[in-house]
Tab-separated table of C-alpha atoms and ligand atoms in Angstrom:
chain	number	residue	atom	x	y	z
A	1	UNK	CA	14.121	7.193	-37.957
A	2	UNK	CA	12.001	7.342	-34.789
A	3	UNK	CA	11.668	4.063	-32.929
A	4	UNK	CA	8.831	3.824	-30.404
A	5	UNK	CA	8.710	1.104	-27.772
A	6	UNK	CA	5.582	-0.658	-26.541
A	7	UNK	CA	3.293	1.328	-28.846
A	8	UNK	CA	-0.260	-0.012	-28.647
A	9	UNK	CA	-1.252	-1.529	-31.991
A	10	UNK	CA	-4.946	-0.829	-31.436
A	11	UNK	CA	-4.103	2.784	-32.376
A	12	UNK	CA	-2.765	1.637	-35.739
A	13	UNK	CA	-5.441	-0.801	-36.916
A	14	UNK	CA	-8.987	0.046	-37.976
A	15	UNK	CA	-10.465	-2.776	-35.831
A	16	UNK	CA	-9.012	-0.964	-32.810
A	17	UNK	CA	-7.813	-4.080	-31.028
A	18	UNK	CA	-4.226	-5.202	-30.364
A	19	UNK	CA	-1.623	-4.971	-27.609
A	20	UNK	CA	1.869	-3.396	-27.732
A	21	UNK	CA	4.566	-3.736	-30.381
A	22	UNK	CA	8.060	-4.147	-28.954
A	23	UNK	CA	9.253	-1.582	-31.516
A	24	UNK	CA	7.156	0.656	-33.777
A	25	UNK	CA	8.626	2.664	-36.649
A	26	UNK	CA	6.982	4.990	-39.167
A	27	UNK	CA	8.747	4.882	-42.562
A	28	UNK	CA	8.238	8.030	-44.651
A	29	UNK	CA	10.555	7.040	-47.502
A	30	UNK	CA	11.605	3.811	-49.196
A	31	UNK	CA	15.044	4.366	-47.653
A	32	UNK	CA	13.479	4.438	-44.153
A	33	UNK	CA	11.462	1.332	-44.959
A	34	UNK	CA	14.674	-0.503	-45.857
A	35	UNK	CA	16.370	0.890	-42.724
A	36	UNK	CA	13.519	-0.496	-40.603
A	37	UNK	CA	13.996	-3.901	-42.206
A	38	UNK	CA	17.724	-3.744	-41.356
A	39	UNK	CA	16.889	-2.690	-37.777
A	40	UNK	CA	14.702	-5.795	-37.319
A	41	UNK	CA	17.331	-8.004	-38.908
A	42	UNK	CA	20.062	-6.655	-36.617
A	43	UNK	CA	17.923	-7.333	-33.577
A	44	UNK	CA	16.899	-10.715	-34.955
A	45	UNK	CA	13.228	-9.851	-34.507
A	46	UNK	CA	10.237	-10.581	-36.736
A	47	UNK	CA	8.978	-7.693	-38.865
A	48	UNK	CA	5.434	-6.720	-39.821
A	49	UNK	CA	4.806	-3.918	-42.308
A	50	UNK	CA	1.390	-2.274	-42.047
A	51	UNK	CA	-0.347	0.426	-44.058
A	52	UNK	CA	-3.459	1.932	-42.525
A	53	UNK	CA	-4.040	-1.312	-40.617
A	54	UNK	CA	-7.360	-1.809	-42.343
A	55	UNK	CA	-7.008	-5.519	-43.029
A	56	UNK	CA	-4.764	-6.692	-40.213
A	57	UNK	CA	-5.540	-7.667	-36.651
A	58	UNK	CA	-3.151	-8.069	-33.734
A	59	UNK	CA	-4.104	-9.981	-30.597
A	60	UNK	CA	-4.143	-8.505	-27.099
A	61	UNK	CA	-0.585	-9.835	-26.627
A	62	UNK	CA	0.617	-7.402	-29.278
A	63	UNK	CA	3.695	-8.183	-31.362
A	64	UNK	CA	7.086	-9.220	-30.019
A	65	UNK	CA	9.011	-7.697	-32.893
A	66	UNK	CA	9.154	-4.639	-35.134
A	67	UNK	CA	6.026	-3.112	-36.669
A	68	UNK	CA	6.635	-0.618	-39.457
A	69	UNK	CA	3.952	1.767	-40.601
A	70	UNK	CA	4.510	2.335	-44.298
A	71	UNK	CA	3.967	5.983	-45.202
A	72	UNK	CA	6.020	6.182	-48.416
A	73	UNK	CA	4.442	8.449	-51.028
A	74	UNK	CA	4.879	8.646	-54.800
A	75	UNK	CA	2.486	8.722	-57.792
A	76	UNK	CA	3.544	8.675	-61.467
A	77	UNK	CA	1.028	8.253	-64.306
A	78	UNK	CA	2.187	8.529	-67.925
A	79	UNK	CA	0.096	9.214	-71.020
A	80	UNK	CA	-0.029	5.492	-71.883
A	81	UNK	CA	-1.766	4.682	-68.603
A	82	UNK	CA	1.247	3.186	-66.855
A	83	UNK	CA	0.757	4.110	-63.222
A	84	UNK	CA	3.550	3.560	-60.687
A	85	UNK	CA	2.692	4.250	-57.059
A	86	UNK	CA	4.600	3.810	-53.829
A	87	UNK	CA	3.104	1.355	-51.401
A	88	UNK	CA	2.329	3.876	-48.631
A	89	UNK	CA	-0.032	5.950	-50.825
A	90	UNK	CA	-3.689	5.928	-49.766
A	91	UNK	CA	-5.541	3.567	-52.081
A	92	UNK	CA	-8.559	5.751	-52.702
A	93	UNK	CA	-6.409	8.827	-53.483
A	94	UNK	CA	-4.783	6.774	-56.252
A	95	UNK	CA	-8.169	5.656	-57.622
A	96	UNK	CA	-9.421	9.247	-57.488
A	97	UNK	CA	-6.432	10.648	-59.387
A	98	UNK	CA	-6.531	7.927	-62.059
A	99	UNK	CA	-10.262	8.480	-62.631
A	100	UNK	CA	-9.746	12.254	-62.789
A	101	UNK	CA	-7.107	11.702	-65.482
A	102	UNK	CA	-9.636	9.558	-67.407
A	103	UNK	CA	-7.901	6.239	-67.002
A	104	UNK	CA	-10.095	3.225	-66.413
A	105	UNK	CA	-9.394	0.025	-64.475
A	106	UNK	CA	-9.617	1.033	-60.818
A	107	UNK	CA	-12.933	2.966	-60.670
A	108	UNK	CA	-14.988	0.095	-59.154
A	109	UNK	CA	-12.371	-0.179	-56.406
A	110	UNK	CA	-13.266	3.297	-55.154
A	111	UNK	CA	-13.589	4.077	-51.446
A	112	UNK	CA	-11.789	0.939	-50.289
A	113	UNK	CA	-9.848	1.815	-47.144
A	114	UNK	CA	-6.129	1.161	-46.857
A	115	UNK	CA	-2.922	1.710	-48.783
A	116	UNK	CA	-1.513	0.662	-52.148
A	117	UNK	CA	0.799	-1.911	-50.514
A	118	UNK	CA	-2.150	-3.750	-49.021
A	119	UNK	CA	-4.109	-3.920	-52.273
A	120	UNK	CA	-2.167	-6.751	-53.979
A	121	UNK	CA	-1.621	-8.699	-50.742
A	122	UNK	CA	-5.330	-9.264	-50.486
A	123	UNK	CA	-6.051	-8.820	-54.216
A	124	UNK	CA	-8.786	-6.358	-53.249
A	125	UNK	CA	-11.966	-6.577	-55.241
A	126	UNK	CA	-15.366	-4.948	-55.488
A	127	UNK	CA	-18.233	-4.696	-57.978
A	128	UNK	CA	-16.669	-7.024	-60.503
A	129	UNK	CA	-13.153	-5.532	-60.539
A	130	UNK	CA	-10.041	-6.889	-58.851
A	131	UNK	CA	-6.607	-5.404	-58.257
A	132	UNK	CA	-5.041	-8.201	-60.333
A	133	UNK	CA	-6.997	-7.185	-63.461
A	134	UNK	CA	-4.782	-4.140	-64.102
A	135	UNK	CA	-1.688	-4.852	-62.006
A	136	UNK	CA	1.422	-5.042	-64.194
A	137	UNK	CA	4.236	-5.593	-61.704
A	138	UNK	CA	5.446	-5.073	-58.173
A	139	UNK	CA	8.757	-3.815	-56.897
A	140	UNK	CA	9.613	-5.458	-53.593
A	141	UNK	CA	12.437	-5.941	-51.153
A	142	UNK	CA	13.294	-9.605	-50.965
A	143	UNK	CA	13.985	-10.027	-47.249
A	144	UNK	CA	15.931	-13.241	-47.733
A	145	UNK	CA	18.526	-11.732	-50.100
A	146	UNK	CA	18.169	-8.035	-49.243
A	147	UNK	CA	17.782	-7.259	-52.979
A	148	UNK	CA	15.093	-5.235	-54.688
A	149	UNK	CA	13.213	-7.478	-57.125
A	150	UNK	CA	10.449	-7.053	-59.711
A	151	UNK	CA	7.557	-9.505	-59.642
A	152	UNK	CA	5.238	-9.883	-62.613
A	153	UNK	CA	1.468	-10.217	-62.217
A	154	UNK	CA	1.809	-13.935	-62.874
A	155	UNK	CA	4.476	-14.400	-60.202
A	156	UNK	CA	2.103	-12.921	-57.592
A	157	UNK	CA	-0.221	-15.898	-58.145
A	158	UNK	CA	-3.396	-13.928	-57.522
A	159	UNK	CA	-6.749	-15.497	-56.776
A	160	UNK	CA	-9.893	-14.458	-54.881
A	161	UNK	CA	-8.625	-12.335	-51.954
A	162	UNK	CA	-5.276	-14.111	-52.101
A	163	UNK	CA	-1.697	-13.800	-53.401
A	164	UNK	CA	1.810	-15.103	-52.649
A	165	UNK	CA	2.188	-12.219	-50.180
A	166	UNK	CA	-0.473	-13.776	-47.990
A	167	UNK	CA	0.255	-17.431	-48.115
A	168	UNK	CA	3.481	-18.976	-49.312
A	169	UNK	CA	5.801	-16.007	-48.998
A	170	UNK	CA	4.116	-14.292	-46.075
A	171	UNK	CA	7.307	-12.582	-44.876
A	172	UNK	CA	9.530	-12.914	-47.912
A	173	UNK	CA	8.659	-9.629	-49.616
A	174	UNK	CA	8.145	-6.031	-48.556
A	175	UNK	CA	6.159	-4.309	-51.284
A	176	UNK	CA	7.784	-0.992	-52.250
A	177	UNK	CA	5.779	0.092	-55.284
A	178	UNK	CA	3.016	-1.208	-57.520
A	179	UNK	CA	2.640	-0.562	-61.256
A	180	UNK	CA	-0.727	-0.745	-63.025
A	181	UNK	CA	-1.561	-0.679	-66.729
A	182	UNK	CA	-4.725	1.425	-67.088
A	183	UNK	CA	-6.820	2.206	-70.145
A	184	UNK	CA	-7.347	5.690	-71.488
A	185	UNK	CA	-11.019	6.485	-71.944
A	186	UNK	CA	-11.600	9.129	-74.594
A	187	UNK	CA	-14.720	11.232	-74.538
A	188	UNK	CA	-17.586	9.704	-76.473
A	189	UNK	CA	-16.001	6.257	-76.353
A	190	UNK	CA	-18.237	3.386	-75.190
A	191	UNK	CA	-17.046	2.346	-71.756
A	192	UNK	CA	-17.363	-1.249	-70.576
A	193	UNK	CA	-19.078	-1.055	-67.215
A	194	UNK	CA	-18.328	-3.680	-64.545
A	195	UNK	CA	-21.011	-6.332	-64.777
A	196	UNK	CA	-22.343	-6.290	-61.205
A	197	UNK	CA	-26.030	-6.182	-60.391
A	198	UNK	CA	-26.140	-3.804	-57.427
A	199	UNK	CA	-23.836	-1.324	-59.195
A	200	UNK	CA	-25.951	-1.384	-62.350
A	201	UNK	CA	-29.080	-0.886	-60.247
A	202	UNK	CA	-27.464	2.068	-58.477
A	203	UNK	CA	-26.709	3.725	-61.839
A	204	UNK	CA	-30.316	3.164	-62.942
A	205	UNK	CA	-31.519	4.734	-59.671
A	206	UNK	CA	-29.237	7.684	-60.355
A	207	UNK	CA	-30.786	7.898	-63.883
A	208	UNK	CA	-27.435	7.432	-65.623
A	209	UNK	CA	-27.699	5.597	-68.947
A	210	UNK	CA	-24.207	5.819	-70.421
A	211	UNK	CA	-21.938	5.992	-67.398
A	212	UNK	CA	-18.462	7.445	-67.544
A	213	UNK	CA	-15.768	6.165	-65.169
A	214	UNK	CA	-16.477	9.214	-62.977
A	215	UNK	CA	-20.149	8.148	-62.763
A	216	UNK	CA	-19.074	4.632	-61.793
A	217	UNK	CA	-16.753	5.964	-59.092
A	218	UNK	CA	-19.552	8.160	-57.693
A	219	UNK	CA	-22.062	5.298	-57.728
A	220	UNK	CA	-19.604	2.939	-55.993
A	221	UNK	CA	-18.884	5.556	-53.309
A	222	UNK	CA	-22.637	6.013	-52.736
A	223	UNK	CA	-23.164	2.238	-52.547
A	224	UNK	CA	-20.287	1.652	-50.147
A	225	UNK	CA	-21.291	4.557	-47.917
A	226	UNK	CA	-24.852	3.244	-47.716
A	227	UNK	CA	-23.864	-0.331	-46.806
A	228	UNK	CA	-20.466	-0.294	-45.161
A	229	UNK	CA	-19.389	1.413	-41.941
A	230	UNK	CA	-16.682	4.095	-42.189
A	231	UNK	CA	-13.696	2.575	-40.291
A	232	UNK	CA	-12.652	6.022	-39.034
A	233	UNK	CA	-16.006	6.281	-37.226
A	234	UNK	CA	-16.975	2.689	-36.418
A	235	UNK	CA	-13.953	0.381	-36.049
A	236	UNK	CA	-14.026	-2.549	-38.536
A	237	UNK	CA	-11.865	-4.314	-41.141
A	238	UNK	CA	-14.382	-4.515	-44.010
A	239	UNK	CA	-15.527	-8.013	-44.904
A	240	UNK	CA	-14.529	-10.202	-41.982
A	241	UNK	CA	-15.116	-13.465	-43.848
A	242	UNK	CA	-14.430	-14.537	-47.416
A	243	UNK	CA	-17.384	-15.598	-49.501
A	244	UNK	CA	-17.175	-19.409	-49.533
A	245	UNK	CA	-16.804	-21.322	-52.782
A	246	UNK	CA	-18.692	-24.624	-52.985
A	247	UNK	CA	-19.264	-27.235	-55.686
A	248	UNK	CA	-22.381	-27.044	-57.859
A	249	UNK	CA	-23.454	-30.340	-56.263
A	250	UNK	CA	-23.227	-28.945	-52.741
A	251	UNK	CA	-25.121	-25.842	-53.861
A	252	UNK	CA	-27.980	-27.854	-55.381
A	253	UNK	CA	-28.282	-29.818	-52.113
A	254	UNK	CA	-28.406	-26.578	-50.123
A	255	UNK	CA	-31.046	-25.173	-52.508
A	256	UNK	CA	-33.401	-28.005	-51.562
A	257	UNK	CA	-33.431	-26.676	-48.004
A	258	UNK	CA	-32.876	-22.962	-48.705
A	259	UNK	CA	-34.656	-22.215	-51.951
A	260	UNK	CA	-33.747	-18.506	-51.919
A	261	UNK	CA	-30.010	-18.958	-51.249
A	262	UNK	CA	-28.204	-16.484	-53.542
A	263	UNK	CA	-25.078	-17.585	-55.403
A	264	UNK	CA	-22.729	-16.456	-58.129
A	265	UNK	CA	-21.201	-18.727	-60.739
A	266	UNK	CA	-17.499	-18.881	-59.833
A	267	UNK	CA	-16.414	-21.515	-62.353
A	268	UNK	CA	-18.177	-24.145	-64.453
A	269	UNK	CA	-18.205	-26.480	-61.436
A	270	UNK	CA	-18.355	-24.055	-58.498
A	271	UNK	CA	-20.571	-21.406	-56.932
A	272	UNK	CA	-19.585	-18.532	-54.685
A	273	UNK	CA	-22.036	-18.099	-51.814
A	274	UNK	CA	-22.531	-14.942	-49.766
A	275	UNK	CA	-21.281	-15.002	-46.188
A	276	UNK	CA	-23.514	-12.024	-45.302
A	277	UNK	CA	-26.569	-14.038	-46.321
A	278	UNK	CA	-25.356	-17.144	-44.469
A	279	UNK	CA	-24.827	-15.153	-41.253
A	280	UNK	CA	-28.215	-13.513	-41.516
A	281	UNK	CA	-30.030	-16.759	-42.287
A	282	UNK	CA	-28.251	-18.542	-39.417
A	283	UNK	CA	-29.696	-15.873	-37.098
A	284	UNK	CA	-26.322	-14.365	-36.219
A	285	UNK	CA	-27.009	-10.716	-37.009
A	286	UNK	CA	-27.901	-9.794	-33.436
A	287	UNK	CA	-25.053	-11.744	-31.851
A	288	UNK	CA	-22.357	-9.649	-30.153
A	289	UNK	CA	-19.824	-9.669	-27.332
A	290	UNK	CA	-18.698	-6.443	-25.625
A	291	UNK	CA	-19.940	-4.361	-28.559
A	292	UNK	CA	-18.235	-6.554	-31.187
A	293	UNK	CA	-20.648	-8.102	-33.692
A	294	UNK	CA	-22.084	-7.984	-37.230
A	295	UNK	CA	-22.941	-4.599	-38.764
A	296	UNK	CA	-26.688	-4.379	-39.236
A	297	UNK	CA	-26.644	-3.164	-42.871
A	298	UNK	CA	-24.023	-5.742	-43.945
A	299	UNK	CA	-23.606	-8.765	-41.672
A	300	UNK	CA	-20.299	-9.711	-43.300
A	301	UNK	CA	-18.617	-6.781	-41.584
A	302	UNK	CA	-17.807	-7.139	-37.881
A	303	UNK	CA	-17.728	-3.831	-35.996
A	304	UNK	CA	-16.154	-2.943	-32.666
A	305	UNK	CA	-18.533	-0.373	-31.180
A	306	UNK	CA	-17.509	-0.339	-27.503
A	307	UNK	CA	-13.735	-0.626	-27.396
A	308	UNK	CA	-13.836	-4.423	-27.162
A	309	UNK	CA	-10.547	-6.332	-27.308
A	310	UNK	CA	-9.204	-9.227	-29.372
A	311	UNK	CA	-10.502	-11.804	-26.893
A	312	UNK	CA	-14.071	-10.556	-27.473
A	313	UNK	CA	-13.536	-10.599	-31.233
A	314	UNK	CA	-12.282	-14.175	-31.075
A	315	UNK	CA	-15.368	-15.287	-29.139
A	316	UNK	CA	-17.531	-13.665	-31.820
A	317	UNK	CA	-15.820	-15.053	-34.921
A	318	UNK	CA	-15.484	-18.552	-33.468
A	319	UNK	CA	-19.178	-18.580	-32.567
A	320	UNK	CA	-20.096	-17.395	-36.077
A	321	UNK	CA	-17.866	-19.990	-37.750
A	322	UNK	CA	-19.281	-22.787	-35.573
A	323	UNK	CA	-22.918	-21.782	-36.088
A	324	UNK	CA	-22.560	-21.403	-39.865
A	325	UNK	CA	-20.903	-24.809	-39.961
A	326	UNK	CA	-23.629	-26.397	-37.825
A	327	UNK	CA	-26.366	-24.936	-40.032
A	328	UNK	CA	-24.902	-25.232	-43.564
A	329	UNK	CA	-21.798	-27.419	-43.180
A	330	UNK	CA	-19.743	-24.605	-44.649
A	331	UNK	CA	-16.439	-23.441	-43.206
A	332	UNK	CA	-16.118	-19.645	-43.208
A	333	UNK	CA	-12.585	-18.396	-43.728
A	334	UNK	CA	-11.440	-15.182	-42.088
A	335	UNK	CA	-10.531	-12.460	-44.573
A	336	UNK	CA	-8.229	-10.060	-42.658
A	337	UNK	CA	-4.879	-11.321	-41.447
A	338	UNK	CA	-4.642	-12.165	-37.785
A	339	UNK	CA	-1.078	-11.912	-36.465
A	340	UNK	CA	-0.421	-14.305	-33.613
B	401	EPU	N1	-26.423	-10.262	-48.108
B	401	EPU	C1	-27.345	-10.610	-47.143
B	401	EPU	N2	-27.162	-10.142	-45.870
B	401	EPU	C2	-26.132	-9.344	-45.523
B	401	EPU	C3	-25.193	-8.990	-46.521
B	401	EPU	C4	-25.356	-9.457	-47.805
B	401	EPU	O1	-28.305	-11.326	-47.387
B	401	EPU	O2	-26.039	-8.954	-44.358
B	401	EPU	C5	-26.623	-10.731	-49.506
B	401	EPU	C6	-27.084	-9.586	-50.398
B	401	EPU	O3	-28.484	-9.467	-50.384
B	401	EPU	C7	-26.581	-9.991	-51.760
B	401	EPU	C8	-25.311	-10.771	-51.449
B	401	EPU	O4	-25.383	-11.128	-50.069
B	401	EPU	O5	-27.475	-10.875	-52.387
B	401	EPU	C9	-24.045	-10.018	-51.792
B	401	EPU	O6	-23.915	-8.818	-51.038
B	401	EPU	P1	-22.975	-7.607	-51.533
B	401	EPU	O7	-23.209	-7.286	-52.948
B	401	EPU	O8	-23.106	-6.511	-50.519
B	401	EPU	O9	-21.503	-8.175	-51.514
B	401	EPU	P2	-20.731	-9.175	-50.550
B	401	EPU	O10	-20.556	-10.463	-51.245
B	401	EPU	O11	-21.355	-9.227	-49.209
B	401	EPU	C10	-18.366	-8.575	-51.542
B	401	EPU	C11	-16.995	-8.243	-51.006
B	401	EPU	C12	-16.947	-6.792	-50.539
B	401	EPU	C13	-17.297	-5.912	-51.727
B	401	EPU	C14	-18.704	-6.296	-52.243
B	401	EPU	C15	-19.108	-5.524	-53.470
B	401	EPU	C16	-16.065	-10.324	-50.122
B	401	EPU	C17	-15.733	-11.122	-48.909
B	401	EPU	N3	-16.649	-9.136	-49.913
B	401	EPU	O12	-19.286	-8.474	-50.443
B	401	EPU	O13	-15.634	-6.499	-50.119
B	401	EPU	O14	-17.267	-4.541	-51.370
B	401	EPU	O15	-18.705	-7.701	-52.585
B	401	EPU	O16	-18.409	-5.984	-54.573
B	401	EPU	O17	-15.790	-10.778	-51.235
B	401	EPU	C18	-14.079	-6.200	-48.334
B	401	EPU	O18	-13.366	-7.053	-48.863
B	401	EPU	O19	-13.719	-5.631	-47.251
B	401	EPU	C19	-15.365	-5.864	-48.911
B	401	EPU	C20	-16.209	-5.028	-48.311
């Protein structure tokens, strides 16, 4: 197990900001992952496990503890659609293989950056599908007892971009593997397409009437590539803000002032608004600091185009949050995790 000291975290996150980690370890097996946990425990230091660093941000002060890059591989899919994958696997490789094997459930989550371990933390979602919809259980190391435990879908307490791994039990569990229950799609069988407008429009544009899961994956990849910046080329962490959820009453008040404000019915009493639209309408699309600012094709994504640091990013997101609040009286919540 190689232990690096003072490794700059900006090299291990897709936002490309972040100072040094006291210790940095790459874990290539579950055994090494557990060893890294023991190393941190021995030294009485906090531990952060990262995947590709695509939804995590460290400040310029770095991290006074142990950062472990999870690189544990393993993919097992049986004929009943039970898929067990180790947490260090690349998310999109897993989606690709499951679609190739004709199992449905993950196809709309194509081309999302990051690793399998990060997917349930944030309950990743796109085009009407969410990780929680097919997740069966999670195998995790309970850092309080040192035991390996199995958590059911219900125990993870998933909601929109949230789970117990993010809030309540932030450091309690290290996710080792994730098991999904997928559905076999036989040829000729009617396939229930995710009900999401822009995806359906894309399939119409591509002249596909009865899409297969492979068609859906291709359409999603085309959509994402056209709207979202590739983090390996332009540093970013995907959506920087969550889409805010407001009451129907608040929405009808806002509609009086902003007649074209788009919204999605979240529950019988609530609407989900679109942060990208709010940013654009508040005139924030051109705002930037040291090359950090909204992406022009999708304002919800903040890009770092000139090697800006965390301080610049903080100026930008605080200004955006304040302006959106001043204009709409809506508090925008940050979507990636910021480690302070
Ligand atoms: N919009 C604007 N201006 C913008 C961006 C969007 O007016 O700059 C409007 C669009 O016109 C559309 C609406 O906002 O009416 C929704 O846009 P879109 O379909 O692109 O989705 P989104 O709500 O902005 C969410 C997820 C994305 C996910 C897409 C597709 C969140 C915070 N974001 O974005 O997730 O890919 O839906 O399902 O829920 C991510 O989490 O990193 C991510 C990219």
